[in-house]
Amino acid sequence: MLYLQAQNGARDVSVAKVRLFSTFSLVAYPAGALLLALGPDALSTKLAGYGLILLALIAYAPLIGRSLQRIVGEDTKLLDEYELRLRGRALSACYAAFAMLALLLVLYAAIASDKGFWLPSTYEQFNGVVWGVFLYASVLPTALLSWLVEPTFTGEQR
């Protein structure tokens, strides 16, 4: 997991905002990528697609260094028992969700290759898939943890 610690201490955001930012990030990136891959070859479509991808990255930025992201990304010896339990639940749910997404992508690729549906074929398209997987690997644990904790979760336990 990735965790970048803020130099001047973590300023926390509410669980509701973490849910909103992470959900938006997880939805906006594939929407933008699909718009670029399958939309008409017009400037407005490209601007909308790249705009959604940029907004997905901007939505991820407020999550970096926050307490929920720290729980899933920090070195385990720096977490207390409660945070370790939360981390275990979040990573277990993340593994199941990521495995399900990977299986669905393989199933889609198998069907798409037989039926002639869209598959990535250029460097740009594969690059988009790689960065999408990277974004999902970074955001998904924090997103799932935000749905596992109470909305009143206060953040830093130390």
mmCIF file of N, CA, C and O in Angstrom, residues 18-19 22-23 26 63 138-148:
data_model
loop_
_atom_site.group_PDB
_atom_site.id
_atom_site.type_symbol
_atom_site.label_atom_id
_atom_site.label_comp_id
_atom_site.label_asym_id
_atom_site.label_seq_id
_atom_site.Cartn_x
_atom_site.Cartn_y
_atom_site.Cartn_z
ATOM 1 N N VAL A 18 -14.257 11.333 2.793
ATOM 2 C CA VAL A 18 -13.431 10.236 2.270
ATOM 3 C C VAL A 18 -14.277 9.348 1.371
ATOM 4 O O VAL A 18 -13.839 8.945 0.294
ATOM 5 N N ARG A 19 -15.492 9.044 1.814
ATOM 6 C CA ARG A 19 -16.388 8.234 0.987
ATOM 7 C C ARG A 19 -16.685 8.919 -0.336
ATOM 8 O O ARG A 19 -16.655 8.292 -1.400
ATOM 9 N N SER A 22 -13.322 9.201 -2.564
ATOM 10 C CA SER A 22 -12.852 7.905 -3.067
ATOM 11 C C SER A 22 -13.839 7.317 -4.079
ATOM 12 O O SER A 22 -13.419 6.780 -5.107
ATOM 13 N N THR A 23 -15.124 7.436 -3.808
ATOM 14 C CA THR A 23 -16.120 6.927 -4.752
ATOM 15 C C THR A 23 -16.047 7.688 -6.070
ATOM 16 O O THR A 23 -16.080 7.083 -7.147
ATOM 17 N N LEU A 26 -12.996 6.527 -7.989
ATOM 18 C CA LEU A 26 -13.150 5.182 -8.536
ATOM 19 C C LEU A 26 -14.146 5.130 -9.697
ATOM 20 O O LEU A 26 -14.077 4.225 -10.530
ATOM 21 N N LEU A 63 -7.126 12.535 -0.019
ATOM 22 C CA LEU A 63 -7.065 11.313 0.787
ATOM 23 C C LEU A 63 -5.644 10.979 1.211
ATOM 24 O O LEU A 63 -5.431 10.239 2.171
ATOM 25 N N SER A 138 -4.540 1.935 -5.191
ATOM 26 C CA SER A 138 -4.248 2.963 -4.205
ATOM 27 C C SER A 138 -5.494 3.430 -3.456
ATOM 28 O O SER A 138 -5.438 3.688 -2.259
ATOM 29 N N VAL A 139 -6.602 3.565 -4.150
ATOM 30 C CA VAL A 139 -7.806 4.156 -3.571
ATOM 31 C C VAL A 139 -8.728 3.113 -2.932
ATOM 32 O O VAL A 139 -9.355 3.380 -1.901
ATOM 33 N N LEU A 140 -8.820 1.941 -3.516
ATOM 34 C CA LEU A 140 -9.797 0.952 -3.067
ATOM 35 C C LEU A 140 -9.682 0.580 -1.586
ATOM 36 O O LEU A 140 -10.713 0.518 -0.903
ATOM 37 N N PRO A 141 -8.490 0.345 -1.025
ATOM 38 C CA PRO A 141 -8.437 0.020 0.406
ATOM 39 C C PRO A 141 -8.989 1.136 1.288
ATOM 40 O O PRO A 141 -9.746 0.877 2.236
ATOM 41 N N THR A 142 -8.656 2.372 0.977
ATOM 42 C CA THR A 142 -9.162 3.504 1.762
ATOM 43 C C THR A 142 -10.667 3.645 1.577
ATOM 44 O O THR A 142 -11.394 3.908 2.535
ATOM 45 N N ALA A 143 -11.143 3.466 0.351
ATOM 46 C CA ALA A 143 -12.576 3.570 0.081
ATOM 47 C C ALA A 143 -13.356 2.515 0.865
ATOM 48 O O ALA A 143 -14.362 2.826 1.506
ATOM 49 N N LEU A 144 -12.877 1.275 0.828
ATOM 50 C CA LEU A 144 -13.582 0.215 1.547
ATOM 51 C C LEU A 144 -13.514 0.425 3.059
ATOM 52 O O LEU A 144 -14.495 0.193 3.763
ATOM 53 N N LEU A 145 -12.371 0.887 3.560
ATOM 54 C CA LEU A 145 -12.263 1.166 4.991
ATOM 55 C C LEU A 145 -13.233 2.256 5.404
ATOM 56 O O LEU A 145 -13.836 2.189 6.478
ATOM 57 N N SER A 146 -13.420 3.260 4.550
ATOM 58 C CA SER A 146 -14.341 4.346 4.895
ATOM 59 C C SER A 146 -15.785 3.853 5.028
ATOM 60 O O SER A 146 -16.573 4.445 5.756
ATOM 61 N N TRP A 147 -16.114 2.766 4.353
ATOM 62 C CA TRP A 147 -17.459 2.196 4.482
ATOM 63 C C TRP A 147 -17.549 1.193 5.621
ATOM 64 O O TRP A 147 -18.644 0.798 6.014
ATOM 65 N N LEU A 148 -16.403 0.739 6.143
ATOM 66 C CA LEU A 148 -16.402 -0.205 7.264
ATOM 67 C C LEU A 148 -16.455 0.486 8.625
ATOM 68 O O LEU A 148 -16.895 -0.119 9.599
#
